[in-house]
Rosetta silent file (secondary structure, phi, psi, omega in degrees, C-alpha in Angstrom):
SEQUENCE: MAIGKRHLEGEGKIEKAVGLVASYRSYVMYHIKCTKSNMHSRMRSRVNTWLQVINRAVPDKHSTEKKTVSGRTFKRAGSRAE
SCORE:     score description
SCORE:     0.000 S_00000001
   1 L     0.000  117.302 -172.289  135.775  115.777  103.515 S_00000001
   2 L  -111.674  128.595  166.640  139.303  115.754  101.706 S_00000001
   3 L  -119.601  120.463  170.598  141.192  118.975  100.739 S_00000001
   4 L  -100.011 -179.132 -159.210  144.205  118.407   98.375 S_00000001
   5 H   -82.500   -6.090  166.946  146.967  120.420   97.368 S_00000001
   6 H   -65.044  -23.745  178.232  144.877  121.097   93.753 S_00000001
   7 H   -71.249  -39.488 -160.297  142.480  122.574   95.985 S_00000001
   8 H  -117.236  -30.555  161.188  144.538  125.095   97.495 S_00000001
   9 L   -64.293  128.800  179.845  147.174  125.950   94.537 S_00000001
  10 L   122.858  179.889 -169.516  146.351  129.029   92.536 S_00000001
  11 L   -96.896  129.464  174.133  145.175  132.618   93.086 S_00000001
  12 L    76.187   -5.121  165.798  142.156  132.899   95.525 S_00000001
  13 H   -63.739  -33.519  171.427  141.972  129.312   96.020 S_00000001
  14 H   -64.629  -56.614 -169.072  142.769  129.177   99.718 S_00000001
  15 H   -55.468  -43.372  177.660  140.291  131.862  100.601 S_00000001
  16 H   -63.685  -43.063  174.619  137.687  130.074   98.843 S_00000001
  17 H   -75.155  -15.338  171.230  138.458  126.720  100.325 S_00000001
  18 H   -85.117  -19.310 -178.829  138.615  128.188  103.839 S_00000001
  19 H   -82.169  -39.123 -172.881  135.279  130.159  103.311 S_00000001
  20 H   -76.672  -33.083 -178.878  133.669  126.856  102.204 S_00000001
  21 H   -74.251  -29.067 -173.139  135.096  124.718  104.894 S_00000001
  22 H   -76.519  -38.920 -179.693  134.042  127.502  107.643 S_00000001
  23 H   -74.371  -21.910 -168.155  130.627  127.644  106.036 S_00000001
  24 H   -83.303  -23.809  170.020  130.019  123.953  105.859 S_00000001
  25 H   -71.294  -44.506 -175.138  129.536  123.493  109.793 S_00000001
  26 H   -55.699  -49.345  172.177  126.927  126.353  109.769 S_00000001
  27 H   -59.781  -46.005  173.846  124.977  124.436  106.761 S_00000001
  28 H   -70.371  -19.624  177.849  125.114  121.140  108.682 S_00000001
  29 H   -72.459  -50.875 -177.093  124.131  122.638  112.029 S_00000001
  30 H   -53.244  -49.184  177.332  121.220  124.433  110.227 S_00000001
  31 H   -64.361  -33.295  173.854  120.030  121.120  108.770 S_00000001
  32 H   -68.701  -34.521  174.914  120.224  119.260  111.898 S_00000001
  33 H   -68.648  -36.951  178.919  117.961  121.733  113.882 S_00000001
  34 H   -64.979  -42.621 -158.834  115.493  121.631  110.996 S_00000001
  35 H   -83.524  -29.788 -169.112  115.354  117.917  110.927 S_00000001
  36 H   -83.794  -26.283  161.375  115.201  117.685  114.809 S_00000001
  37 H   -46.975  -40.600 -169.253  112.318  120.543  114.733 S_00000001
  38 H   -79.215  -36.895  169.264  110.559  118.483  112.201 S_00000001
  39 H   -58.284  -49.994  176.622  110.831  115.421  114.199 S_00000001
  40 H   -59.037  -31.600  169.332  109.607  116.930  117.326 S_00000001
  41 H   -77.314  -30.983 -179.180  106.725  118.473  115.671 S_00000001
  42 H   -72.838  -39.550 -178.624  105.681  115.123  114.018 S_00000001
  43 H   -69.147  -37.200 -178.208  105.956  113.371  117.534 S_00000001
  44 H   -66.363  -44.081  174.382  103.930  116.007  119.335 S_00000001
  45 H   -54.235  -31.074  177.783  100.994  115.672  116.643 S_00000001
  46 H   -68.863  -37.192 -174.381  101.286  111.933  117.206 S_00000001
  47 H   -71.649  -27.481  176.839  101.208  112.051  120.882 S_00000001
  48 H   -69.530  -35.882  167.140   98.107  114.345  120.531 S_00000001
  49 H   -61.622  -49.811  172.721   96.385  111.676  118.345 S_00000001
  50 H   -48.009  -43.995  171.933   97.283  109.180  120.758 S_00000001
  51 H   -65.366  -39.540  170.911   95.780  110.972  123.613 S_00000001
  52 H   -55.481  -51.933 -178.038   92.519  111.521  121.595 S_00000001
  53 H   -57.213  -40.321  170.113   92.344  107.968  121.002 S_00000001
  54 H   -56.351  -56.257 -173.431   92.964  107.179  124.944 S_00000001
  55 H   -54.166  -49.100 -179.469   90.280  109.600  125.795 S_00000001
  56 L   -54.760  -22.602 -165.112   87.764  108.283  123.454 S_00000001
  57 L   -93.671  -19.257 -174.520   88.515  104.736  124.902 S_00000001
  58 L   -79.273  113.896  179.229   87.762  105.712  128.709 S_00000001
  59 L   -58.602  153.432 -177.006   84.130  105.073  129.379 S_00000001
  60 L   -74.513  125.690 -169.398   81.861  107.831  130.877 S_00000001
  61 L   -93.330   94.618 -173.017   81.464  107.505  134.499 S_00000001
  62 L   -98.492  152.361  178.915   77.597  107.694  134.870 S_00000001
  63 L   -92.079  151.676 -164.759   75.992  107.149  138.006 S_00000001
  64 L   -80.929  -12.229  174.268   74.166  103.727  138.184 S_00000001
  65 E  -112.493  152.967 -170.115   71.148  105.017  139.944 S_00000001
  66 E  -137.308  149.652  175.450   68.882  107.595  138.379 S_00000001
  67 E  -118.087  150.218 -179.032   65.645  109.307  139.932 S_00000001
  68 L   -91.706 -175.212  176.594   62.376  109.909  138.348 S_00000001
  69 L   -57.509  -45.470 -179.658   60.370  112.976  138.627 S_00000001
  70 L   -64.977  -12.701 -172.714   58.626  111.594  141.592 S_00000001
  71 L    93.846    0.609  174.286   61.952  110.963  143.388 S_00000001
  72 L   -75.299  170.610 -179.105   62.129  107.286  143.277 S_00000001
  73 E  -119.057  156.064  178.467   65.585  105.838  142.422 S_00000001
  74 E  -153.399  173.626 -174.602   66.127  102.914  139.819 S_00000001
  75 E  -128.985  134.502 -168.175   68.981  101.231  138.289 S_00000001
  76 L   -83.049  145.149 -173.641   69.420  101.279  134.418 S_00000001
  77 L   -77.869  138.150 -179.389   69.374   97.720  132.928 S_00000001
  78 L    87.836   -1.757 -170.105   72.683   96.510  131.795 S_00000001
  79 L   -90.796  154.376 -169.447   74.653   98.668  134.007 S_00000001
  80 L  -101.303  130.091  159.204   77.691   97.135  135.745 S_00000001
  81 L   -61.805  119.113  176.353   78.404   97.564  139.623 S_00000001
  82 L   -99.706    0.000    0.000   81.862   98.993  140.008 S_00000001
């Protein structure tokens, strides 16, 4: 950002230039904070979707032995021993 003589010469131009320069920092800081907040909310939502995918990929831990009504135990066909 450059400020030359023509920006400062004349009635009220110095006050206007000082006001604009002083408020420029606030303007930039506001937009940086908004951008940072937006990025963080997008990252949080992305992490939540990744966690859902990971949780869906984990197989349920079922007991390999089941009992019948009479109390006998059996193993399901196709179950792996872990």
